[in-house]
Coordinates of C-alpha atoms in Angstrom, one line a residue:
X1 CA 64.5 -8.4 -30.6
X2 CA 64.9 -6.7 -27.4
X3 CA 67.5 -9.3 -26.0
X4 CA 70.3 -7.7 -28.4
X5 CA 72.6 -5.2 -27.1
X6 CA 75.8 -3.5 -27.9
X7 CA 78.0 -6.1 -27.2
X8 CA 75.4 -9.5 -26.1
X9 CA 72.5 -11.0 -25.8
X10 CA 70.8 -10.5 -22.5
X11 CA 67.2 -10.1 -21.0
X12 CA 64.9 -11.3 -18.4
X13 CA 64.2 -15.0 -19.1
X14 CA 61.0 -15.9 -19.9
X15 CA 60.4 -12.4 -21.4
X16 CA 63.4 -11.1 -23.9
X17 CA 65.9 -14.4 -23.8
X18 CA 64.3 -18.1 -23.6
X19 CA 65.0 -21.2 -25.0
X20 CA 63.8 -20.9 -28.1
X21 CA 66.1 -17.7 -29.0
X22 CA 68.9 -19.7 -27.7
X23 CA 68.0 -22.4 -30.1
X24 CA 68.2 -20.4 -32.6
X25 CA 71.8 -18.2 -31.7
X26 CA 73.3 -21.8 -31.2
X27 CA 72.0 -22.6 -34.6
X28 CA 73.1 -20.1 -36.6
X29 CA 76.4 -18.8 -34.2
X30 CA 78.7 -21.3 -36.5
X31 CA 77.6 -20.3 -39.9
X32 CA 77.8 -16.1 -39.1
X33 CA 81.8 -16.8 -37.4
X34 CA 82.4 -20.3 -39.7
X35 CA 83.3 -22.2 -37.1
X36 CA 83.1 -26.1 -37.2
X37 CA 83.5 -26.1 -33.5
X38 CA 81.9 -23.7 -30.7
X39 CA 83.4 -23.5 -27.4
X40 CA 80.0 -23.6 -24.5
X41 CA 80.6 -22.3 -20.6
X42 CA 77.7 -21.3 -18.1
X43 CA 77.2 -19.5 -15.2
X44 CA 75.4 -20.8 -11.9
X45 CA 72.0 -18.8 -12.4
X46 CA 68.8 -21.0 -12.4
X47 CA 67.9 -20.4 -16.0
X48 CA 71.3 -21.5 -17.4
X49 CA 70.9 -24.8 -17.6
X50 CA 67.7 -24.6 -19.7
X51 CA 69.6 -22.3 -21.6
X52 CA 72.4 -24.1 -22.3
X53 CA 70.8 -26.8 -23.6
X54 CA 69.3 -25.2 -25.8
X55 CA 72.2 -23.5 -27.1
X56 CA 74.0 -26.8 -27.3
X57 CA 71.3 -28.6 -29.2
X58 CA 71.1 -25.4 -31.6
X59 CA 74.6 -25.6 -32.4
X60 CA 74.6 -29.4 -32.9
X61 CA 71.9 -29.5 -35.2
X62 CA 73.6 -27.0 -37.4
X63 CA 76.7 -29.9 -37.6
X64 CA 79.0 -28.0 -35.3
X65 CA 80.7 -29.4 -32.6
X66 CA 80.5 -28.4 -29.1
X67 CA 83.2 -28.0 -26.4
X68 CA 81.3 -28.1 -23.2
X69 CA 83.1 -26.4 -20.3
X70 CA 80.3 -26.9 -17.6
X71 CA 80.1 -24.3 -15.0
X72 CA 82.6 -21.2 -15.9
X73 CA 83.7 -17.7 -15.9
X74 CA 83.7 -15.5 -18.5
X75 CA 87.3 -14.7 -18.6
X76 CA 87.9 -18.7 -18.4
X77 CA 85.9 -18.9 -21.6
X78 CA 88.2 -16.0 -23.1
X79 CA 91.4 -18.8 -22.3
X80 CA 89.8 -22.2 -23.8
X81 CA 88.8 -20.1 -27.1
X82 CA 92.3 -19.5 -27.6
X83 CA 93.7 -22.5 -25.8
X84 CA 91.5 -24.5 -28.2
X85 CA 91.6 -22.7 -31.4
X86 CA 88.2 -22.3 -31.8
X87 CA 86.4 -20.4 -34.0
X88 CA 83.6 -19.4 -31.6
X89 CA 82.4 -19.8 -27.8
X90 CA 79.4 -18.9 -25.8
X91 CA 79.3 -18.0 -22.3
X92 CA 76.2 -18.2 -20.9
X93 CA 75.3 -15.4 -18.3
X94 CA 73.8 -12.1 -17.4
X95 CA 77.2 -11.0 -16.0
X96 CA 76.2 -8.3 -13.2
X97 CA 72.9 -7.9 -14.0
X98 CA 69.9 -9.3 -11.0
X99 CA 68.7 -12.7 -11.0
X100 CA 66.0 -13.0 -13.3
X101 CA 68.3 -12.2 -16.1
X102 CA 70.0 -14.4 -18.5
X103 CA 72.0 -14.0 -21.5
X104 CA 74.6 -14.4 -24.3
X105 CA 78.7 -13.4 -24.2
X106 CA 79.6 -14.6 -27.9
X107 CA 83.7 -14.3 -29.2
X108 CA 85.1 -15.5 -32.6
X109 CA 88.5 -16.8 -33.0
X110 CA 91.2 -15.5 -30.7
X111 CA 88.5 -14.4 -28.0
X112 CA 87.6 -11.2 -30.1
X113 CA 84.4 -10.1 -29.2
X114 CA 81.0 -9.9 -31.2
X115 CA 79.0 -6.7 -30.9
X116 CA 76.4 -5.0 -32.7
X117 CA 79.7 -3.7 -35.1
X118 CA 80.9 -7.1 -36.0
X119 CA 78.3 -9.8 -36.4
X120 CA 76.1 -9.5 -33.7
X121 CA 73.4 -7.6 -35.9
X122 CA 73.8 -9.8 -38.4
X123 CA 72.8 -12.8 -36.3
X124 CA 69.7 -10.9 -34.8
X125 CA 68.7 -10.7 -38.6
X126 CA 69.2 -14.2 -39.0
X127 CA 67.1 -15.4 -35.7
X128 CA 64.6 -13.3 -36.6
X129 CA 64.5 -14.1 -40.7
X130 CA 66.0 -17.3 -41.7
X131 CA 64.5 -20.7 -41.4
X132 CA 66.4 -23.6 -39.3
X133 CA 67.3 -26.5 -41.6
X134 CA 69.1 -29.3 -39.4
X135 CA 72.2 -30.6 -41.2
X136 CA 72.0 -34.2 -41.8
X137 CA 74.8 -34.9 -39.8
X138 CA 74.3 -33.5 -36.1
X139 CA 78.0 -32.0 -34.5
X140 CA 79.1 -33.7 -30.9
X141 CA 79.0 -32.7 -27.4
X142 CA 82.4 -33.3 -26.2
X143 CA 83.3 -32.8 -22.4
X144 CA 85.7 -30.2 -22.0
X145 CA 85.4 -29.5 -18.3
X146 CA 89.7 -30.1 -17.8
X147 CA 89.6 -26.5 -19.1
X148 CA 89.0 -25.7 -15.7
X149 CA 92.6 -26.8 -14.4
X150 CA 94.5 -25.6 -17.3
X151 CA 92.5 -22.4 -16.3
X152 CA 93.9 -22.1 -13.0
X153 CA 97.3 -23.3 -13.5
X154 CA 97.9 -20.1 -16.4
X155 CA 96.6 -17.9 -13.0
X156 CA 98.8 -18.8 -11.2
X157 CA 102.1 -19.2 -13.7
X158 CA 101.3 -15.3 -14.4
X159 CA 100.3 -14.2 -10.9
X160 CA 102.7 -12.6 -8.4
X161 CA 102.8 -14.4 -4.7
X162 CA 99.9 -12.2 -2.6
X163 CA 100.2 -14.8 0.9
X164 CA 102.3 -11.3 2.7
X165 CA 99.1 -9.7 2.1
X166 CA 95.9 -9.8 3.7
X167 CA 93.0 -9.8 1.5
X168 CA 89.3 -10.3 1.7
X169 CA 86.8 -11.4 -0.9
X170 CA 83.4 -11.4 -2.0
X171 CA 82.6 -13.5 -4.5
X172 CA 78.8 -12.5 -4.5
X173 CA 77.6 -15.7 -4.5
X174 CA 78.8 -15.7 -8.8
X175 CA 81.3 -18.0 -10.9
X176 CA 84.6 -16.6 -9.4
X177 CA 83.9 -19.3 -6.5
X178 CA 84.3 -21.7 -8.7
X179 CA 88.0 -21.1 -8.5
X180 CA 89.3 -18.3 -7.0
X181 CA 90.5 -20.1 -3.8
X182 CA 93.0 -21.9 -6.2
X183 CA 94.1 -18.6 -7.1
X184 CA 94.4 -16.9 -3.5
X185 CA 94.5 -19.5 -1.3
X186 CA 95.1 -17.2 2.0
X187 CA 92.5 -15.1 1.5
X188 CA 89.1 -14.9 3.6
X189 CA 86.1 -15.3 1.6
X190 CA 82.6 -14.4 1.8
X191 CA 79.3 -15.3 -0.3
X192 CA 81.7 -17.9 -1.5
X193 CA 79.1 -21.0 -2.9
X194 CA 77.7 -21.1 -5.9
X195 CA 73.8 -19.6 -5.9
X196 CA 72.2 -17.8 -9.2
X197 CA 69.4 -16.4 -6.9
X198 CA 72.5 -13.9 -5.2
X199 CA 71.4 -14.2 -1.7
X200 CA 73.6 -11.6 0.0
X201 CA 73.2 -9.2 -2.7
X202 CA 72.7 -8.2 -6.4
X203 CA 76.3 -9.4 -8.0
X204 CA 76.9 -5.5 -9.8
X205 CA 80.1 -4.3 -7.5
X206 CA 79.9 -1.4 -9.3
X207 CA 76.3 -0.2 -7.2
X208 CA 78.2 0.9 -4.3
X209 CA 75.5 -0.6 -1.7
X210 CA 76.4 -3.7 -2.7
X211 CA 79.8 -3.7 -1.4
X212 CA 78.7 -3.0 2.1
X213 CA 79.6 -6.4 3.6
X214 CA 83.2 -6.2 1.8
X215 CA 83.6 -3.1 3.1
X216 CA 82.9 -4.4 6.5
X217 CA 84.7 -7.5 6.3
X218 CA 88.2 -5.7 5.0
X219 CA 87.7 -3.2 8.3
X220 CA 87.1 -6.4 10.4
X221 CA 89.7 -8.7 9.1
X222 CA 92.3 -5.9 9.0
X223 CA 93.2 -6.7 5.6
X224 CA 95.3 -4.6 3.3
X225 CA 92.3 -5.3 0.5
X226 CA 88.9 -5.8 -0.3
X227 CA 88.2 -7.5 -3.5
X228 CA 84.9 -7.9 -4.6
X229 CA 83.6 -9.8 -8.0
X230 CA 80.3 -9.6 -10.2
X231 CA 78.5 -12.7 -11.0
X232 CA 80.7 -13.8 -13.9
X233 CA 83.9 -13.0 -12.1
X234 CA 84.8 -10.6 -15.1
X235 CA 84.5 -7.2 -12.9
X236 CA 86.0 -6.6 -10.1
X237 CA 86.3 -3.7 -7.7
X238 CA 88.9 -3.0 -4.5
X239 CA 87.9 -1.5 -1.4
X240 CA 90.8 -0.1 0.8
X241 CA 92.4 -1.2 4.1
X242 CA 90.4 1.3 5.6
X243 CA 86.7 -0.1 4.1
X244 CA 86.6 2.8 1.3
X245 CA 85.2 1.8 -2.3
X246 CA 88.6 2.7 -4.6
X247 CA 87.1 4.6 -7.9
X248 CA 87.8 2.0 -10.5
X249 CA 89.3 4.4 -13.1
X250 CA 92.1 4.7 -10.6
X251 CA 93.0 0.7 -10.9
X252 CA 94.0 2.2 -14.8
X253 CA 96.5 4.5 -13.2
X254 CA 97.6 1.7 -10.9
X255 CA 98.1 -0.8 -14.2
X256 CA 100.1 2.6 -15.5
X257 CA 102.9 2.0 -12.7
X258 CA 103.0 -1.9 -13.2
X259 CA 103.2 -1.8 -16.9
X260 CA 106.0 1.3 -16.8
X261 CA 107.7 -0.4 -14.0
X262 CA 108.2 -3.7 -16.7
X263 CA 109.6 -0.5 -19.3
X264 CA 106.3 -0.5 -21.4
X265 CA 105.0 2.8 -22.6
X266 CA 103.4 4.0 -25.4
X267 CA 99.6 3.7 -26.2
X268 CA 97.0 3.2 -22.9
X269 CA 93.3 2.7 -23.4
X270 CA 90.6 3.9 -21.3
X271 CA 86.4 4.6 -21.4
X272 CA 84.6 7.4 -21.2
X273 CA 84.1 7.2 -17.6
X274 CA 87.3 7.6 -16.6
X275 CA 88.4 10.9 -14.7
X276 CA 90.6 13.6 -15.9
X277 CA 92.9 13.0 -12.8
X278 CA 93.5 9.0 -14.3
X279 CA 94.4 10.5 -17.8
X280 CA 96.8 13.3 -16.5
X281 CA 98.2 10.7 -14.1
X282 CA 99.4 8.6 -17.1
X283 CA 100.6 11.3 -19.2
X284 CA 103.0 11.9 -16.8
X285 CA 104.3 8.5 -16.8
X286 CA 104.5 8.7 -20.0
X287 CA 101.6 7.2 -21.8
X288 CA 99.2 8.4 -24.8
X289 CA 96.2 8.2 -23.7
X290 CA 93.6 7.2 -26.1
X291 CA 89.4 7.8 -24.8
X292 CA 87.0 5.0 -26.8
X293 CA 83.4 3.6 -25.8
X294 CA 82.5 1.8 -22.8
X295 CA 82.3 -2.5 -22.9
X296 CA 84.8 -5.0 -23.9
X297 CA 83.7 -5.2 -27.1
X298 CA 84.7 -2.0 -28.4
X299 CA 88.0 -1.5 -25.7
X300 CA 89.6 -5.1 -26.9
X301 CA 89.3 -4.0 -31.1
X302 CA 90.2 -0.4 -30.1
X303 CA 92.9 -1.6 -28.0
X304 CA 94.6 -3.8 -31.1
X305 CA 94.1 -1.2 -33.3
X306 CA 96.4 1.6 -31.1
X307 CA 98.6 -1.2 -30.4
X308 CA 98.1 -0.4 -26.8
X309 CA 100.2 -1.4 -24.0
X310 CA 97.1 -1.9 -21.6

């Protein structure tokens, strides 16, 4: 099954993810992370909603309950699974990836994430190999869409005031429109409505080209920042006052500061990408640096088991 990665599901609908592998996820998600209820989200492309109901109807015909968010980000998926005490969610989305993709973000109880390590090859075995029995009694679909405001209110009870500053966003037409504005209200926004076909551009701000309008914007609205997200508001990339893409690595040395400033050191987690200047940088400040595989899957187990700071 081509769909299954390192740390998701994902693939070109119609070709390596449809409804049918959905079904079947949904189906057997709650018996591989024994959860009697499954927290569901979904992004804004135009395959989501046949995916999602799939997913939903999988779940419910094993006789686990559903927690329906509606239209999400991925990190907002990360809260309700802890806010609810679930023992599993779904987000439904290709994250960064072009249009005509679709595919799976699945976490286990506390938000922990499931890749190939920790059940996610397990459930490819049993999609491909075991045989769907419907329980007798089908689980519920309860609406769960007041997520969204408990969502923003935890933003903005643990987000500094940014209305000195002038910033300018992108939201490449992905999920962090959905509610970013009540996050940054001062802010000026572009490729800020909802649109799974990502008119503008492809929502990966991590391919330089597609940060050229940021850039252009931040230079034109002489704003102190560029912020620009990918299409599940999960990534996110800077661009200087002066238009310049900022390295990512070099937010880590930036979260180094912030964190030493609030008198945590200790144990700091970065990927393999990250330059040699980053991990001297923190060394100084005082860190010990630890380098571990690239995706959130692997950083947020790693990241427990240093006890790291950030």
């Amino acid at each position: 099954m081509s769909a299954f990665k390192a740390y998701d599901i994902r693939g070109i609908w119609g070709k390596d993810i449809d409804e049918e592998l959905c079904y079947r996820a949904g189906f057997f998600i709650p018996r591989l992370l024994g959860a009697d209820k499954v927290v569901v989200g979904h992004d804004a492309r135009t395959s989501s909603d046949k995916a999602r109901e799939a997913l939903v109807r999988g779940i419910t015909d094993s006789g686990a309950d559903v927690l329906d968010l509606g239209l999400s980000t991925t990190p907002m998926v990360y809260y309700a699974t802890v806010f609810l005490g679930v023992g599993a969610s779904v987000q439904i989305t290709a994250s960064h990836n072009p249009p005509e993709y679709n595919g799976l973000k699945i976490s286990r109880k506390g938000a922990l994430p499931v890749g190939e390590d920790t059940g996610l090859k397990e459930l490819e075995r049993l999609c491909r190999e075991e045989k769907i029995i419907p329980a007798k009694e089908k689980g519920t679909v309860q609406d769960a869409s007041y997520m969204k405001e408990k969502y923003i209110s935890f933003l903005r009870e643990n987000s500094d005031d940014c209305s000195s500053l002038g910033i300018s966003v992108d939201c490449s037409n992905g999920m962090a429109a959905l509610l970013v504005k009540d996050v940054l209200p001062s802010a000026s926004y572009i490729n800020d409505t909802l649109d799974g076909t990502f008119p503008a551009h492809e929502p990966n701000p991590l391919d330089e080209r597609n940060c050229e309008m940021i850039k252009q914007k931040t230079v034109s609205d002489s704003s102190d920042v560029g912020i620009i997200y990918d299409g599940d508001a999960d990534r996110v990339i800077f661009i200087d006052e002066k238009g310049r893409f900022i390295q990512p690595d070099y937010i880590i040395a930036v979260l180094g500061l912030y964190y030493r400033e609030k008198g945590l050191t200790g144990n700091a987690l970065q990927d393999i990408r990250t330059s040699k200047s980053t991990t001297e940088f923190l060394e100084k400040l005082g860190y010990d640096v630890h380098i571990w595989r690239v995706g959130r899957a692997f950083a947020t187990m790693k990241l427990r088991e240093i006890d790291g700071v950030f």
